[in-house]
C-alpha positions as CSV (number, residue, x, y, z in Angstrom):
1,X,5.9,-5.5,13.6
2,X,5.9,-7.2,16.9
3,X,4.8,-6.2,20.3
4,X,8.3,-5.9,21.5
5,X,9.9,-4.6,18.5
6,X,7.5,-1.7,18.6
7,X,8.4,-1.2,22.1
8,X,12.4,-1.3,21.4
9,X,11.7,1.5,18.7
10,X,9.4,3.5,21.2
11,X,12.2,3.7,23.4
12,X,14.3,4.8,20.6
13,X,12.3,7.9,20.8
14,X,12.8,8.4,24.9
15,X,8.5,8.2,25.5
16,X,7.9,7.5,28.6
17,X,4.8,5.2,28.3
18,X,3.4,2.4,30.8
19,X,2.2,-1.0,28.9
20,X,-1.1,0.1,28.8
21,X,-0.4,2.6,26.3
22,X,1.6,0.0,24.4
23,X,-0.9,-2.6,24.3
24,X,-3.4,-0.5,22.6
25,X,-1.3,1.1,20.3
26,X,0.2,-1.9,19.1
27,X,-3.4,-3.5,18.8
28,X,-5.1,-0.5,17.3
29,X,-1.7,-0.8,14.7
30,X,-2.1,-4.1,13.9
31,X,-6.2,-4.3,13.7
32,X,-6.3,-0.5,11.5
33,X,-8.2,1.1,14.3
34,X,-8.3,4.7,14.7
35,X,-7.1,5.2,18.2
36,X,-9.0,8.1,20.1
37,X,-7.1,9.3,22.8
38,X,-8.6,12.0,25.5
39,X,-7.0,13.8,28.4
40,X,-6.5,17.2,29.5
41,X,-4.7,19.7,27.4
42,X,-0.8,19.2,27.9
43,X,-0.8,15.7,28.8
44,X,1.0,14.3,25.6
45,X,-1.9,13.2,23.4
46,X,0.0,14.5,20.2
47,X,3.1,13.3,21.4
48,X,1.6,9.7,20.7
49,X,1.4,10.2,17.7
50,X,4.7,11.9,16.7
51,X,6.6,8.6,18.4
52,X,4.2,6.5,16.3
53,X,5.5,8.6,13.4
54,X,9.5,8.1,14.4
55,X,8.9,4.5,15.2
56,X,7.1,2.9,12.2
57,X,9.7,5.3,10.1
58,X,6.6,6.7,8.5
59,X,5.6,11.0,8.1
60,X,3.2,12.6,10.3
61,X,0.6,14.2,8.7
62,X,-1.1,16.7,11.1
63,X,-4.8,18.1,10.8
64,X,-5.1,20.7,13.1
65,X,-8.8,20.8,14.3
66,X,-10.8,23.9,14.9
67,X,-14.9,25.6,14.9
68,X,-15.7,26.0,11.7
69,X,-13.1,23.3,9.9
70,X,-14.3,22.1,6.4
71,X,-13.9,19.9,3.7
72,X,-12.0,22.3,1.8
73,X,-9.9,22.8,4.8
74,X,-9.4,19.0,5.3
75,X,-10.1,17.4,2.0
76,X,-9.3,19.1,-0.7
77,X,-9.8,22.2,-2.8
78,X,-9.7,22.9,-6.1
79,X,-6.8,25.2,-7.4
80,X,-9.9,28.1,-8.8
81,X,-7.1,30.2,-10.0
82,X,-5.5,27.1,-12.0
83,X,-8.2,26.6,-13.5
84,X,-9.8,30.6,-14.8
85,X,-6.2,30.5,-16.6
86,X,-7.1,26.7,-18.2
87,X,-10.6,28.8,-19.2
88,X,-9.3,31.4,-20.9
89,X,-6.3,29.4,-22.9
90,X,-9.1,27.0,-23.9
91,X,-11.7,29.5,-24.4
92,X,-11.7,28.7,-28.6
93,X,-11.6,25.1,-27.5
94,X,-15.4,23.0,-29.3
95,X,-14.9,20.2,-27.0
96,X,-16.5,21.7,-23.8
97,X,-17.5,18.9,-21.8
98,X,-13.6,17.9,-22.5
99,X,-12.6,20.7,-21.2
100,X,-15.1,20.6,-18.3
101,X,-13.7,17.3,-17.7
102,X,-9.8,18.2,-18.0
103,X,-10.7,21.2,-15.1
104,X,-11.1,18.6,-12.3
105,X,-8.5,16.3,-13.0
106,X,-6.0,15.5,-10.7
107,X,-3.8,18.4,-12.0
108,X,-6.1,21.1,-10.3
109,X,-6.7,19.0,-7.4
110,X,-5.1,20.3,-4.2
111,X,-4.9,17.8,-1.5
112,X,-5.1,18.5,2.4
113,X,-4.2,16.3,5.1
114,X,-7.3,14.1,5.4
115,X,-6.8,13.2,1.0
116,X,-3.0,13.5,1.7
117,X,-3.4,10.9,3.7
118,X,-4.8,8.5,2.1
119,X,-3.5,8.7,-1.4
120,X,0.3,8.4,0.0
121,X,2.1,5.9,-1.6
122,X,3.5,4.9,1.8
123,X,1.6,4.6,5.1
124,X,1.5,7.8,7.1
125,X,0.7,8.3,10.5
126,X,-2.1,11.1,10.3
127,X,-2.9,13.2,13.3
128,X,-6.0,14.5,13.8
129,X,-5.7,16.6,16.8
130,X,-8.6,18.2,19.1
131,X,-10.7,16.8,17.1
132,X,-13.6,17.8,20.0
133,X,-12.8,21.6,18.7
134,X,-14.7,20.9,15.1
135,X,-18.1,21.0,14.7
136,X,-20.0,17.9,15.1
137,X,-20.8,18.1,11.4
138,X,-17.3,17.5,10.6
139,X,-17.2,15.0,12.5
140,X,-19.9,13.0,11.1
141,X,-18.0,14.2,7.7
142,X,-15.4,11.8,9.2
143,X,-16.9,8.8,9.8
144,X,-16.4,7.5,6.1
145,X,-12.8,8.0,6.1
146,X,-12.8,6.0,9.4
147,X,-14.9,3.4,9.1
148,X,-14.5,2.4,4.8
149,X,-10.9,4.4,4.5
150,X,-12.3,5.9,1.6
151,X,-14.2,9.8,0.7
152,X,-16.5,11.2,-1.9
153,X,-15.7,13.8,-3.8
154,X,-18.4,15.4,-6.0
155,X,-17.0,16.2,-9.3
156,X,-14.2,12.7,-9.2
157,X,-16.2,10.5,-6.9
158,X,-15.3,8.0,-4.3
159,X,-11.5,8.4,-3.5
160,X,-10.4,4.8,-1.9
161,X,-7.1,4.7,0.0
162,X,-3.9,3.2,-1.7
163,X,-2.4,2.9,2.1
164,X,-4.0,2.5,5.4
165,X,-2.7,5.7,7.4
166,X,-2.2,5.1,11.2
167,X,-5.0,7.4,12.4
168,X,-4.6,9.4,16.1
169,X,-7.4,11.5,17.0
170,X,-6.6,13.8,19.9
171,X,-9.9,15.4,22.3
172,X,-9.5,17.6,25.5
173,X,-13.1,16.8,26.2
174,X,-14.1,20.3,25.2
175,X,-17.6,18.4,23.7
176,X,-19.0,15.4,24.3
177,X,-17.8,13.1,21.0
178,X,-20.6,10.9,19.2
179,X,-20.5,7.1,20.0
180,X,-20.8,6.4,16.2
181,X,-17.0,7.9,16.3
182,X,-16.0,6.2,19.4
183,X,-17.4,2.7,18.2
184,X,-15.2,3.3,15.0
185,X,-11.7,3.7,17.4
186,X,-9.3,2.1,20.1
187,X,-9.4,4.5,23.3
188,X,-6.7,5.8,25.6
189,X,-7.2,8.0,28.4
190,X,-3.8,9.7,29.6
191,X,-3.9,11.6,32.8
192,X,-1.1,13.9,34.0
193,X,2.0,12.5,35.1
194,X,3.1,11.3,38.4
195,X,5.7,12.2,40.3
196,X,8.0,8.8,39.1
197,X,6.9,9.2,35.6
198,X,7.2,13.0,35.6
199,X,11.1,12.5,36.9
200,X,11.6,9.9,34.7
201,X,10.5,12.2,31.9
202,X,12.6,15.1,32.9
203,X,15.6,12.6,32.7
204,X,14.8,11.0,29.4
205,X,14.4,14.4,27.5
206,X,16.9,16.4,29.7
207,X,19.9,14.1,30.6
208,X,22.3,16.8,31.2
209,X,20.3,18.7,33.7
210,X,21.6,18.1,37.3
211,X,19.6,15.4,39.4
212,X,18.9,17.0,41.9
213,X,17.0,19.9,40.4
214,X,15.2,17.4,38.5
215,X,13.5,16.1,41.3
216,X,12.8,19.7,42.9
217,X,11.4,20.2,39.6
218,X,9.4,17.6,39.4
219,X,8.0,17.9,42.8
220,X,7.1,21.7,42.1
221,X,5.0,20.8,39.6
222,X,3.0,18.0,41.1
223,X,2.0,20.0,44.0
224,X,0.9,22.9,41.6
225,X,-0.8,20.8,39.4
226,X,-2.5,19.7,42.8
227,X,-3.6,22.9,43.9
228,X,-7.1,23.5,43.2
229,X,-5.9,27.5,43.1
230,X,-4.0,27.1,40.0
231,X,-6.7,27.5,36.7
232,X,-4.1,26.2,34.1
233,X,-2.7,23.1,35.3
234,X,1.3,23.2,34.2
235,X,1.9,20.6,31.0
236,X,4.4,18.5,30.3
237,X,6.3,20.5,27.5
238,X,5.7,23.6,30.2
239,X,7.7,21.6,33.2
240,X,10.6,20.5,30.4
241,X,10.7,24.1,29.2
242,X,11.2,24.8,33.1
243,X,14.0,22.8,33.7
244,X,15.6,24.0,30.6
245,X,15.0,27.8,32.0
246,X,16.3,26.9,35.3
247,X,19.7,24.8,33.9
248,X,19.9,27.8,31.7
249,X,20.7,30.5,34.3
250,X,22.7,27.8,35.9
251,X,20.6,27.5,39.1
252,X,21.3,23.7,40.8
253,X,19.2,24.5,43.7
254,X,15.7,25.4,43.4
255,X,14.5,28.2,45.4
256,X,11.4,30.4,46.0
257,X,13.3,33.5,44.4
258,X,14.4,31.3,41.5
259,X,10.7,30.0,41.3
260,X,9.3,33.4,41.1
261,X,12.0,34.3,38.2
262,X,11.0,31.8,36.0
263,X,7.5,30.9,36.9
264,X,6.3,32.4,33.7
265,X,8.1,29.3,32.0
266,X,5.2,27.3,34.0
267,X,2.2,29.2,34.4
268,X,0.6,31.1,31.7
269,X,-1.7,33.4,32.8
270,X,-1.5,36.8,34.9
271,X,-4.1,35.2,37.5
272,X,-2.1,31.9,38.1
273,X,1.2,34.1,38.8
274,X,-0.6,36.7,41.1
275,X,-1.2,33.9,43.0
276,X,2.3,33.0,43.0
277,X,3.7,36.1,44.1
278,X,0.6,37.0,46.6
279,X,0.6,33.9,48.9
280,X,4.2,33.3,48.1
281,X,3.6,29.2,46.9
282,X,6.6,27.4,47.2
283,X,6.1,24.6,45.4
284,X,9.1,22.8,46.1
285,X,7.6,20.2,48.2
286,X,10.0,20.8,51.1
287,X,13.1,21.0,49.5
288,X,13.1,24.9,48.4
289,X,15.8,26.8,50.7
290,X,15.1,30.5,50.9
C-alpha cells in the first residue's frame, strides 16, 4: 500500500491526523516495526490503532494490559478441564507417552491475543494497549515476539508467525519503558488536541451538531484542559460525548447553567466538579451568555 492510498483510507475512517502521524505509521507498516506510541490518557493512542484496523481491512486484536498480566493471560493456556476428561476416557490407554503427547496438541491449546495473533491466517492489527501498566517482566516476556515475531512454548516449542501482525503498543507514561523495547519500535508522541484540530474533530465525528456549539465546545474544553485546577484533563471521547449531551437536550447555545448540567459528561471526578460549581468556571472562552 502506498503513502497516499493509506492516507485516502484513513480519511475513510474520519481520523483527524497531521502528516506526522502518517509518516510513521506508514513506515513502521511497511518496515514491520512495532510502533510505540505515548501520550496522556485520552489522547487517542488506541484510536490509532482501530483506524489502522478499518484501513488495511484487517481485525483488531486487542490485549488489554494490566499489573500482574501473564503468559497465560497473553499467550495461551491450556484447556485443564479438556484435558482431566481426555485422562479419564484414556485411562486403560498402554501408550502413555502417546497420550501425554495427544494432551498438548493443538486441540487443547487455547490461544490469547498475543498467539492469536500471530497464528492468523491473515494479518491482524494487534493492539497492545498500556502496555506501561504490566510489569516489566512481561515486558521483557515481549521482546521475542517483537523483535523474531515468534514465542516459546514449553511443552510445543518455538511458535513462528504465519503473518506479520501490525503491532500498536499504547503507554500513558505510568513507568518508565526499557530501551531494549523502544529500540525494537517506531515512536509517536500525541499530545492533546488543539483548538483547530479539536473543532475539526467535533465536525468529523459529529456532522449534525450545530456549528456554532461546536466551537463553544471546543473552546470549553481547551481552556479546561488548560487550567492547572482541573486533576483530570477532559479526553477526546469525553468532549464528543459532550457535544452529543448538549445536542441531545437540544441546547444551540452554550451557557454556564447548561455547562454545569452536563459537566459530568466532561469531568469525572467529584473534586473537578466542586470546582466547577464553587468558582463558577465558565469555560466558554468568552462566548458563554448567562
Amino acid at each position: 500500500m502506498e503513502y497516499q492510498e493509506l492516507k485516502a483510507k484513513m480519511d475513510k475512517t474520519h481520523y483527524i491526523y497531521d502528516e506526522t502521524l502518517a509518516t510513521v505509521v506508514y513506515v513502521a507498516l511497511k518496515l514491520g516495526r512495532p510502533l510505540l506510541i505515548e501520550g496522556a490518557a485520552g489522547v487517542g493512542k488506541t484510536e490509532v490503532a482501530k483506524v489502522m484496523a478499518a484501513a488495511l481491512d484487517r481485525e483488531l486484536v486487542r490485549m488489554q494490559c494490566y499489573e500482574g498480566l501473564d503468559e497465560s493471560k497473553a499467550l495461551y493456556e491450556w484447556n485443564y478441564q479438556k484435558q482431566l476428561l481426555a485422562i479419564q476416557i484414556n485411562r486403560d490407554q498402554t501408550d502413555r507417552d502417546a497420550l501425554t503427547k495427544s494432551l498438548f496438541s493443538d486441540e487443547y491449546l487455547l490461544e490469547r491475543p498475543l498467539l492469536q495473533s500471530i497464528r492468523a491466517e491473515k494479518p491482524v492489527v494487534l493492539l497492545i494497549d498500556e502496555i506501561d501498566k504490566a510489569d516489566e517482566e512481561f515486558e521483557a516476556f515481549l521482546l521475542e515476539l517483537l523483535s523474531e515475531m515468534q514465542v516459546s512454548i514449553p511443552e510445543v516449542g518455538t511458535v513462528r508467525a504465519k503473518t506479520v501482525p501490525f503491532v500498536v503498543l499504547t503507554s500513558n507514561r505510568a513507568r518508565p519503558l526499557s530501551e531494549a523495547l523502544r529500540r525494537r519500535c517506531a515512536y509517536l508522541y500525541i499530545e492533546y488536541p488543539d483548538l483547530d484540530k479539536e473543532l475539526a474533530i467535533l465536525r468529523a465525528k459529529l456532522p449534525h451538531i450545530d456549528d456554532k456549539l461546536c466551537v463553544q465546545a471546543a473552546l470549553a474544553v481547551q481552556k479546561l484542559r488548560a487550567s492547572e485546577a482541573i486533576l483530570k484533563k477532559p479526553s477526546i471521547a469525553e468532549t464528543l460525548d459532550w457535544a452529543a449531551a448538549l445536542d441531545a437536550l437540544g441546547i444551540r447555545e452554550l451557557t454556564p447553567d447548561a455547562l454545569r448540567q452536563t459537566a459530568g459528561f466532561l469531568l469525572k471526578n467529584t473534586e473537578d466538579l466542586d470546582l466547577l460549581e464553587e468558582e463558577d468556571i465558565c469555560a466558554c472562552g468568552g462566548h458563554c451568555h448567562g
